[in-house]
Every structure is written in C-alpha cells, then in structure tokens.
Coordinates of C-alpha atoms and ligand atoms in Angstrom, one line a residue:
X1 CA -0.4 -16.3 9.1
X2 CA 2.2 -16.7 6.0
X3 CA 5.3 -15.1 4.8
X4 CA 5.9 -13.6 2.1
X5 CA 8.4 -15.4 -0.2
X6 CA 11.4 -12.9 -1.6
X7 CA 14.3 -13.3 -2.7
X8 CA 16.6 -10.8 -4.4
X9 CA 20.3 -12.0 -4.8
X10 CA 20.8 -10.6 -7.9
X11 CA 24.0 -8.5 -8.6
X12 CA 23.6 -5.2 -9.5
X13 CA 25.9 -3.2 -11.1
X14 CA 26.5 -0.6 -9.6
X15 CA 26.6 1.7 -12.8
X16 CA 23.7 1.0 -13.4
X17 CA 22.0 2.4 -10.4
X18 CA 23.2 5.8 -10.3
X19 CA 20.7 6.9 -8.1
X20 CA 20.2 4.0 -4.9
X21 CA 22.9 3.5 -2.4
X22 CA 23.1 -0.1 -2.9
X23 CA 24.6 -0.9 0.6
X24 CA 21.2 -1.3 2.4
X25 CA 20.0 -3.4 -0.1
X26 CA 23.6 -5.5 -0.1
X27 CA 22.9 -6.7 4.0
X28 CA 19.4 -7.5 3.5
X29 CA 20.6 -9.6 -0.1
X30 CA 23.4 -11.7 2.3
X31 CA 20.6 -12.1 5.4
X32 CA 18.3 -13.6 2.3
X33 CA 21.4 -15.3 1.0
X34 CA 22.4 -17.4 4.2
X35 CA 19.0 -18.1 5.5
X36 CA 17.9 -19.8 1.8
X37 CA 20.3 -23.2 2.8
X38 CA 18.2 -23.0 6.5
X39 CA 15.6 -24.7 7.6
X40 CA 12.7 -23.4 10.0
X41 CA 14.5 -19.9 10.2
X42 CA 11.6 -17.8 12.4
X43 CA 11.7 -14.6 10.7
X44 CA 11.8 -11.8 12.6
X45 CA 13.5 -9.0 9.9
X46 CA 10.4 -7.9 7.7
X47 CA 7.7 -5.1 8.5
X48 CA 5.5 -7.8 7.2
X49 CA 2.5 -8.4 9.7
X50 CA 2.1 -12.7 10.0
X51 CA -1.4 -11.3 10.8
X52 CA -4.3 -11.4 7.4
X53 CA -6.1 -9.2 6.2
X54 CA -9.6 -9.3 8.4
X55 CA -12.2 -11.4 6.5
X56 CA -14.5 -8.4 6.2
X57 CA -11.9 -6.1 4.5
X58 CA -11.3 -8.9 2.3
X59 CA -14.8 -9.5 0.8
X60 CA -15.6 -5.8 0.1
X61 CA -12.5 -6.2 -2.3
X62 CA -14.1 -9.7 -3.9
X63 CA -17.2 -7.5 -3.7
X64 CA -15.7 -5.0 -5.8
X65 CA -14.4 -6.9 -7.9
X66 CA -17.4 -8.6 -9.3
X67 CA -18.6 -5.3 -8.9
X68 CA -16.7 -3.6 -11.8
X69 CA -13.8 -2.4 -9.7
X70 CA -11.4 -3.2 -12.8
X71 CA -10.5 -0.3 -13.8
X72 CA -8.6 3.1 -13.8
X73 CA -9.8 5.1 -10.7
X74 CA -9.6 9.2 -10.4
X75 CA -5.6 9.7 -10.1
X76 CA -6.2 11.3 -7.3
X77 CA -8.3 8.1 -5.4
X78 CA -12.1 7.1 -5.4
X79 CA -14.1 10.2 -3.7
X80 CA -15.8 7.4 -1.0
X81 CA -12.8 7.1 0.9
X82 CA -10.9 10.2 0.3
X83 CA -14.2 11.0 2.4
X84 CA -13.7 8.7 4.6
X85 CA -10.1 9.6 5.4
X86 CA -10.6 13.2 5.9
X87 CA -13.6 12.0 8.7
X88 CA -11.3 9.4 10.4
X89 CA -8.1 11.7 10.5
X90 CA -10.8 14.2 11.8
X91 CA -12.5 11.9 14.5
X92 CA -9.4 11.1 15.8
X93 CA -7.5 13.9 16.4
X94 CA -6.3 15.4 13.6
X95 CA -6.6 18.5 10.9
X96 CA -9.9 19.2 8.9
X97 CA -9.7 18.5 5.1
X98 CA -12.0 18.2 2.6
X99 CA -11.4 14.3 0.2
X100 CA -9.9 16.7 -2.8
X101 CA -6.9 17.8 0.5
X102 CA -6.3 13.6 0.1
X103 CA -5.1 11.7 -2.0
X104 CA -4.5 7.8 -2.5
X105 CA -0.9 6.0 -3.2
X106 CA -0.5 2.6 -4.1
X107 CA 1.2 2.5 -0.7
X108 CA 2.6 4.9 2.2
X109 CA 6.1 4.4 0.6
X110 CA 5.0 5.7 -3.0
X111 CA 3.9 8.1 -0.6
X112 CA 7.6 9.7 0.6
X113 CA 8.8 9.6 -3.0
X114 CA 5.9 12.2 -4.3
X115 CA 6.6 14.1 -2.2
X116 CA 10.5 14.6 -2.9
X117 CA 9.5 13.9 -6.1
X118 CA 7.2 17.3 -5.9
X119 CA 9.0 19.4 -3.5
X120 CA 12.2 19.0 -3.7
X121 CA 15.1 20.4 -6.0
X122 CA 18.8 19.8 -6.2
X123 CA 20.2 21.1 -3.4
X124 CA 17.0 21.6 -1.0
X125 CA 17.7 19.9 2.4
X126 CA 15.2 17.6 4.1
X127 CA 16.0 16.8 7.6
X128 CA 15.8 12.7 8.3
X129 CA 15.8 11.4 11.6
X130 CA 17.9 8.6 11.6
X131 CA 17.6 5.7 12.2
X132 CA 14.5 5.6 10.6
X133 CA 12.3 3.7 7.5
X134 CA 15.1 4.5 4.9
X135 CA 12.9 5.0 1.4
X136 CA 12.6 8.7 3.1
X137 CA 16.7 8.7 2.3
X138 CA 16.1 7.3 -1.1
X139 CA 13.3 9.2 -2.6
X140 CA 15.6 12.5 -1.0
X141 CA 18.9 11.0 -3.2
X142 CA 15.9 10.9 -6.3
X143 CA 15.8 14.0 -6.3
X144 CA 19.1 15.3 -6.3
X145 CA 18.1 17.4 -2.1
X146 CA 20.4 16.6 0.0
X147 CA 19.9 14.4 2.8
X148 CA 21.0 16.3 6.6
X149 CA 20.5 13.3 9.3
X150 CA 19.5 13.9 12.8
X151 CA 21.3 10.7 14.5
X152 CA 19.2 9.7 17.7
X153 CA 20.3 7.7 20.3
X154 CA 19.5 5.6 23.7
X155 CA 19.5 8.9 25.6
X156 CA 16.1 9.9 24.7
X157 CA 15.5 6.7 24.0
X158 CA 15.9 7.3 20.1
X159 CA 13.2 9.6 19.4
X160 CA 14.3 13.2 18.2
X161 CA 14.0 16.9 19.8
X162 CA 13.6 20.1 18.7
X163 CA 16.8 20.4 20.3
X164 CA 18.2 18.2 18.0
X165 CA 17.1 19.7 15.3
X166 CA 18.1 23.3 15.4
X167 CA 21.1 23.0 14.3
X168 CA 20.9 21.2 11.1
X169 CA 19.0 23.9 9.6
X170 CA 20.2 26.5 7.0
X171 CA 18.9 28.9 4.5
X172 CA 18.1 25.5 2.3
X173 CA 16.5 23.4 5.1
X174 CA 12.6 22.4 3.0
X175 CA 11.4 19.8 4.4
X176 CA 11.7 18.0 8.2
X177 CA 10.6 14.7 8.5
X178 CA 9.0 12.9 11.7
X179 CA 8.1 9.4 12.3
X180 CA 5.7 8.8 14.9
X181 CA 5.6 6.1 16.1
X182 CA 8.9 5.5 14.6
X183 CA 10.7 2.7 12.4
X184 CA 12.9 0.6 13.4
X185 CA 13.0 1.6 16.7
X186 CA 9.3 1.5 17.9
X187 CA 9.4 4.6 20.1
X188 CA 6.8 7.2 20.1
X189 CA 8.1 11.4 20.1
X190 CA 6.0 11.8 23.5
X191 CA 3.6 15.6 22.2
X192 CA 5.0 17.8 24.2
X193 CA 8.1 17.3 21.9
X194 CA 5.7 17.2 18.7
X195 CA 4.8 20.6 19.4
X196 CA 8.1 21.6 20.3
X197 CA 8.8 20.3 17.0
X198 CA 5.9 21.8 15.4
X199 CA 7.0 25.4 16.6
X200 CA 10.5 25.2 14.8
X201 CA 9.0 23.7 11.5
X202 CA 6.6 27.0 11.8
X203 CA 9.6 29.2 12.4
X204 CA 12.3 27.9 10.5
X205 CA 9.3 27.8 7.6
X206 CA 9.7 24.0 6.8
X207 CA 7.3 21.7 6.0
X208 CA 7.0 18.7 8.1
X209 CA 5.8 15.6 6.8
X210 CA 4.8 13.6 9.4
X211 CA 4.2 9.4 8.8
X212 CA 1.7 8.3 11.2
X213 CA 1.1 4.9 9.8
X214 CA 2.3 3.0 13.1
X215 CA -0.3 6.0 14.7
X216 CA -2.6 4.0 15.6
X217 CA -0.5 0.8 17.2
X218 CA 0.8 2.5 20.2
X219 CA 1.5 0.9 24.1
X220 CA 1.2 1.5 27.7
X221 CA 0.5 5.5 28.3
X222 CA 2.0 6.2 24.9
X223 CA 0.1 8.4 22.2
X224 CA 1.3 9.9 18.8
X225 CA -0.2 13.1 17.9
X226 CA -1.6 14.8 15.0
X227 CA 0.7 17.1 13.4
X228 CA -1.3 18.8 10.9
X229 CA -4.1 19.7 13.8
X230 CA -1.5 21.8 16.1
X231 CA -1.8 25.7 15.8
X232 CA -0.6 26.6 12.1
X233 CA 0.8 23.8 10.9
X234 CA -2.2 22.5 9.0
X235 CA -0.6 24.5 6.0
X236 CA 3.3 23.2 6.5
X237 CA 2.0 19.7 7.3
X238 CA 1.6 16.3 4.7
X239 CA 0.3 13.7 6.7
X240 CA 1.5 10.2 5.2
X241 CA -0.2 7.2 6.6
X242 CA -1.8 4.0 5.0
X243 CA -3.6 0.7 5.3
X244 CA -0.9 -1.7 6.4
X245 CA -0.1 -1.6 9.6
X246 CA -3.2 -0.9 11.1
X247 CA -5.4 -3.3 9.0
X248 CA -2.9 -6.0 7.7
X249 CA -2.8 -4.1 4.5
X250 CA 0.5 -5.0 3.2
X251 CA 0.3 -6.7 -0.3
X252 CA -2.7 -4.6 -1.0
X253 CA -0.4 -1.8 -1.5
X254 CA -2.7 1.2 -0.5
X255 CA -1.6 4.5 1.2
X256 CA -2.7 8.3 1.4
X257 CA -1.0 11.3 2.0
X258 CA -3.0 14.5 3.3
X259 CA -2.7 18.3 3.3
X260 CA -3.1 21.4 2.0
X261 CA -4.4 21.5 -1.2
X262 CA -1.7 23.7 -3.0
X263 CA 0.8 20.7 -2.0
X264 CA -2.0 17.6 -2.8
X265 CA -3.0 19.1 -6.5
X266 CA 1.3 19.6 -7.6
X267 CA 1.8 16.7 -6.1
X268 CA -1.4 14.1 -7.8
X269 CA -0.3 15.2 -11.1
X270 CA 3.3 13.3 -9.9
X271 CA 1.1 10.4 -8.7
X272 CA -0.6 10.0 -11.8
X273 CA 2.4 9.6 -13.7
X274 CA 4.4 6.8 -11.9
X275 CA 1.1 4.6 -11.4
X276 CA -1.8 6.8 -13.2
X277 CA -4.0 5.4 -9.3
X278 CA -4.2 2.9 -6.7
X279 CA -5.6 -0.2 -7.9
X280 CA -9.3 0.4 -7.7
X281 CA -10.1 -3.1 -6.0
X282 CA -7.5 -2.0 -3.2
X283 CA -9.5 1.3 -2.9
X284 CA -13.0 -1.0 -2.4
X285 CA -11.2 -3.0 0.7
X286 CA -9.0 -0.2 2.0
X287 CA -12.9 2.5 2.4
X288 CA -14.4 -1.3 4.6
X289 CA -11.6 -0.8 6.7
X290 CA -12.2 2.3 7.6
X291 CA -15.6 2.1 7.8
X292 CA -16.2 -1.1 8.5
X293 CA -15.8 -2.4 12.5
X294 CA -13.1 -0.9 13.9
X295 CA -12.1 -4.3 16.6
X296 CA -9.7 -5.9 14.6
X297 CA -7.2 -3.0 15.1
X298 CA -7.4 -3.1 18.3
X299 CA -7.6 -7.4 18.8
X300 CA -4.4 -6.8 16.6
X301 CA -2.2 -3.9 18.8
X302 CA -3.0 -6.2 21.2
X303 CA -1.7 -9.5 19.9
X304 CA 1.5 -6.5 19.4
X305 CA 1.5 -5.9 23.1
X306 CA 1.7 -9.1 23.8
X307 CA 4.4 -9.9 21.2
X308 CA 6.0 -6.9 22.5
X309 CA 6.0 -8.5 26.4
X310 CA 7.9 -11.9 24.8
X311 CA 10.2 -10.5 23.5
X312 CA 11.0 -7.6 26.3
X313 CA 11.4 -10.7 29.1
X314 CA 14.0 -12.4 26.2
X315 CA 16.1 -9.8 26.2
X316 CA 16.3 -9.2 29.6
X317 CA 16.6 -12.5 30.5
X318 CA 19.5 -12.5 28.8
X319 CA 21.0 -9.1 30.1
X320 CA 20.0 -7.2 26.5
X321 CA 19.3 -3.9 26.9
X322 CA 16.6 -2.4 23.8
X323 CA 15.0 1.1 23.3
X324 CA 11.7 1.1 25.8
X325 CA 8.7 -0.2 22.6
X326 CA 6.1 2.6 22.7
X327 CA 4.7 1.8 19.1
X328 CA 4.6 0.0 15.7
X329 CA 5.7 -3.4 16.0
X330 CA 9.2 -3.1 16.7
X331 CA 11.5 -4.0 20.2
X332 CA 15.4 -2.4 18.7
X333 CA 18.0 -4.2 21.2
X334 CA 21.1 -3.1 22.1
X335 CA 23.8 -5.8 20.8
X336 CA 26.5 -3.7 22.1
X337 CA 24.8 -3.1 25.5
X338 CA 25.7 -7.2 25.9
X339 CA 29.8 -5.7 25.6
X340 CA 31.4 -8.8 24.3
X341 CA 32.9 -6.6 21.4
X342 CA 30.8 -8.0 18.6
X343 CA 29.0 -5.2 16.1
X344 CA 24.7 -6.1 15.3
X345 CA 25.6 -6.8 11.6
X346 CA 28.0 -9.5 12.8
X347 CA 25.0 -10.5 16.1
X348 CA 22.5 -10.9 13.4
X349 CA 24.6 -13.6 10.5
X350 CA 25.5 -15.4 13.7
X351 CA 21.5 -14.9 15.0
X352 CA 20.5 -16.4 11.9
X353 CA 23.6 -19.3 10.9
X354 CA 23.9 -20.7 14.6
X355 CA 20.4 -20.0 15.8
X356 CA 18.3 -19.6 12.8
X357 CA 16.4 -16.1 14.1
X358 CA 16.4 -13.5 11.2
X359 CA 16.6 -10.0 13.0
X360 CA 18.2 -6.9 10.7
X361 CA 20.6 -4.5 11.6
X362 CA 20.4 -1.0 12.8
X363 CA 22.5 0.0 9.9
X364 CA 19.8 -1.0 7.4
X365 CA 18.1 1.8 8.8
X366 CA 20.7 4.8 8.9
X367 CA 21.6 4.2 12.9
X368 CA 24.9 6.0 13.1
X369 CA 26.4 3.4 15.2
X370 CA 26.4 -1.2 14.4
X371 CA 25.4 -1.5 17.8
X372 CA 21.1 -2.6 17.4
X373 CA 18.9 -5.0 16.0
X374 CA 15.4 -4.5 14.9
X375 CA 13.0 -7.3 16.2
X376 CA 9.9 -7.3 15.0
X377 CA 6.7 -8.9 16.6
X378 CA 6.3 -10.8 13.4
X379 CA 5.1 -14.2 14.7
X380 CA 3.0 -15.5 17.4
X381 CA 4.5 -15.5 21.0
X382 CA 5.2 -19.1 21.2
X383 CA 7.6 -18.9 18.1
X384 CA 8.8 -15.5 20.1
X385 CA 10.0 -17.5 23.0
X386 CA 11.6 -20.2 20.7
X387 CA 13.3 -17.3 19.0
X388 CA 14.2 -15.8 22.1
X389 CA 15.5 -18.8 23.5
X390 CA 17.8 -19.6 20.2
X391 CA 19.1 -15.9 20.3
X392 CA 19.9 -16.8 24.8
X393 CA 21.9 -19.7 23.5
X394 CA 23.5 -17.5 20.7
X395 CA 25.1 -15.4 23.3
X396 CA 26.0 -17.9 25.4
X397 CA 28.1 -19.4 22.7
X398 CA 29.5 -15.9 22.6
X399 CA 30.0 -15.5 26.5
X400 CA 31.7 -18.9 26.6
X401 CA 34.2 -17.7 24.1
X402 CA 34.6 -15.0 25.6
X403 CA 35.1 -16.9 28.6
X404 CA 37.6 -19.9 27.1
X405 CA 41.0 -19.5 27.9
X406 CA 43.2 -18.2 24.7
X407 CA 45.7 -20.9 23.3
Ligands
PLP1 N1 6.1 4.6 7.1 C1 6.7 3.9 7.3 C2 7.2 4.5 9.1 C3 7.1 2.2 7.2 O1 8.1 1.7 8.2 C4 6.4 1.7 6.3 C5 6.3 0.3 5.7 O2 6.8 -0.1 6.4 C6 5.8 2.7 4.8 C7 5.5 4.3 5.8 C8 5.1 2.2 4.0 O3 4.3 1.8 4.8 P1 3.2 0.9 2.7 O4 4.1 1.2 1.4 O5 3.0 -0.4 2.6 O6 2.4 1.8 2.9

C-alpha cells in the first residue's frame, strides 16, 4: 500500500501554455499546497489504487527484463499481447478483432490524445459528457476541435442518455465519447441506454469512443456492456481501455485502443511519433495480467465494494446525498444536499485543512455546478471510516456555525 508522492506546485506563465487550460491544474495545485504542511492526510483524491500490482504480474515483468525486454517493440505493441487483448475482448462479449486491430499505448490516457490528434480537424466537434475524466477535453483542445459538453445531473444518476445528446449533434459532430463506468461519478449507463446511444451514433454517422477502462469494476446488478459488439457499431467504435484500474497497474503505463483497421492504422503512426512504442517490460506484464489467474481482479472488485459501502454508510450517517455508485472506484457526493450554503470546492479546502481528508471537487472534472465532490475508494476500510468520522466533524462544525447567533 503506497501513495505516490506528487509535487506540482509550479507557477506556469499562461502565455507558455497556449493549448492547455490551466484552471483544473491550479485547483489540484492548491489542494496539494494545503496538504503539504499537514500530517496524516487521508487521501481519497487521486484515482490511483493503493493496492499493489498482483505478484505474478510483477514477476512476469522481472522475467521479461531478464530475458531482454529492454528494447523498443513494434509501434503497435507486441503481437502476443495484442492477440491476448483481442481474445479477452471476445471472451467478455465484445467485438471480434484481429491482433492488428489492437494498439498498445503508454496508458489509456495517451490513447485519448492519439485519437484526438489522428481524427479531429480544427473545428470538428467532439461530444463529451460532463462531469467526466477531463483529458478528453484537453486532447480535443490540443487538436483545435470544439468540445461540446453534455451536462449530466442527479436526475439520471449522472449517466448519459441519448435524449440529452441528440439536440447537440450538428453537421460538424465527429466523435461522441461514452465513459462507462464513468469517472468521477462512479455511475454506469444502463445497457438499454447504451443501445440507444449507439443507435444515435449510427443515425448521425459519428465515431463512438467507448472508454471501458473500469468495465470490470462494477457493483450489484450493474454491467457496462461492450459498445463495439452492438449491431453496426464495430466499424465506428474505438474502445479505449487499459490495465491501470482492473489490475492496479497505474505506474506501468499500459493501455490500449481497439477498433477497425482503417482507424487503428493511422493512429498507430501517431502513437509511433509520440512514444515509438509502449515500454516492453510493461507490455509483458500486461500479457501476464490477461493470461494469468483472474481471481485478483475479483478480489480487488470485492475490496472496492466493501470500501464503497463504508463511504456510503458514512455519508448516510451525516445526511449527505450521493449518486448511486455502481462502478469504477469513486463516490460522487453532494455537498449541496447538506444545505450549508457552501460550494463543493470550499468544502474540499476546509475538509483538507481541518479534517486532513483529501477529496476533489467535481468542477475539476467539468461539472457545471460546484455542488459535488469525488471520493476515491483508494484507502482500506479502517482509514475510510476514520476519514468519514473526520468529514462528519467538519460538517458538524459548519452546522454549529450556522446555529451560532449572529453578533
Ligand atoms: N479513462 C478513464 C475514465 C480514467 O479515469 C483514466 C484514469 O484515471 C484513464 C482512462 C487513463 O488511465 P491510464 O492512462 O492509467 O490507463
């Protein structure tokens, strides 16, 4: 159980960062600055599992290094890994891909940039749900594309619906992004709604980027279906996924894109230009992850499920609402529901300074309200329980201030 150490408190001259919006980064920096002088901070902020990569995967990486996996690989990735991914997608009810229709990337996140830089011309529109994992937006902005945001709300448990998307489709719409399960909301778009969204993509001739990186981490009856396997979707879907979440492999930096040859081939050129190839050692470890025992994924899923329960119990006890967490490892909690008249970002800062608990405000993920915070299930249950007690004390001190007679 380790926590990566990050220090990003650099002041960047906005003129030097023409293509990157600095506002989101500035918020993280402020939170990190507050936490710097504090002891015993419980970090429920970043989406980086505290769980270690399973032993057999680490061993496979070590063996690969000893056996010479120290060179560039084929730009699209080693063939056995691409074949194993294609097989794994098929076995899990996804589309039928050849190994040449899979491309290994240094993390799923780089996959987003490869997609944007390969497929978006200036002025093209990319439809992105909000709140959502924001590199999609950054990648689109770097391509001078127009980001069309679809605000999601509690009304649909923060899931995207075809009805919400359709009015935003124009002549310039090119890509529609679906992230299922979603980050930061931890919600799952129901299969019937996914079918309607796919139908919309077909009707309007859109490319659907389906981010399924959390698809193996769902709870209760929720399932995130594979979009590319739906009728008529294989040719217009790029599935983005990776090993970071299901196998606790964030630091290995290995993800993938799967899609039809015509789309993967040009993207492979961009991937080569960016990175030449994904680290050979990480690819061999990913191969062991896919072809080795899978109980570790289920064990981790159950661990997150218990943590999810602990967070929800804590929120229930303090009377704080939240979106029903159905997948990934986040709970999206509603600060506004406390009726304290404060923003979620102000709450985050005070919770950190006073309660030594780090969570991130939803506005960091493009939420159109400053009402919600994202809580990551990235600490053991006992630490989560302590975090929830500390959070309840901060809420109580807000309530006491409200009750205090004005001078
Ligand atoms: N997609 C989503 C929705 C994510 O939340 C993340 C990381 O948090 C990624 C993709 C990228 O993960 P990685 O680059 O570690 O594969």
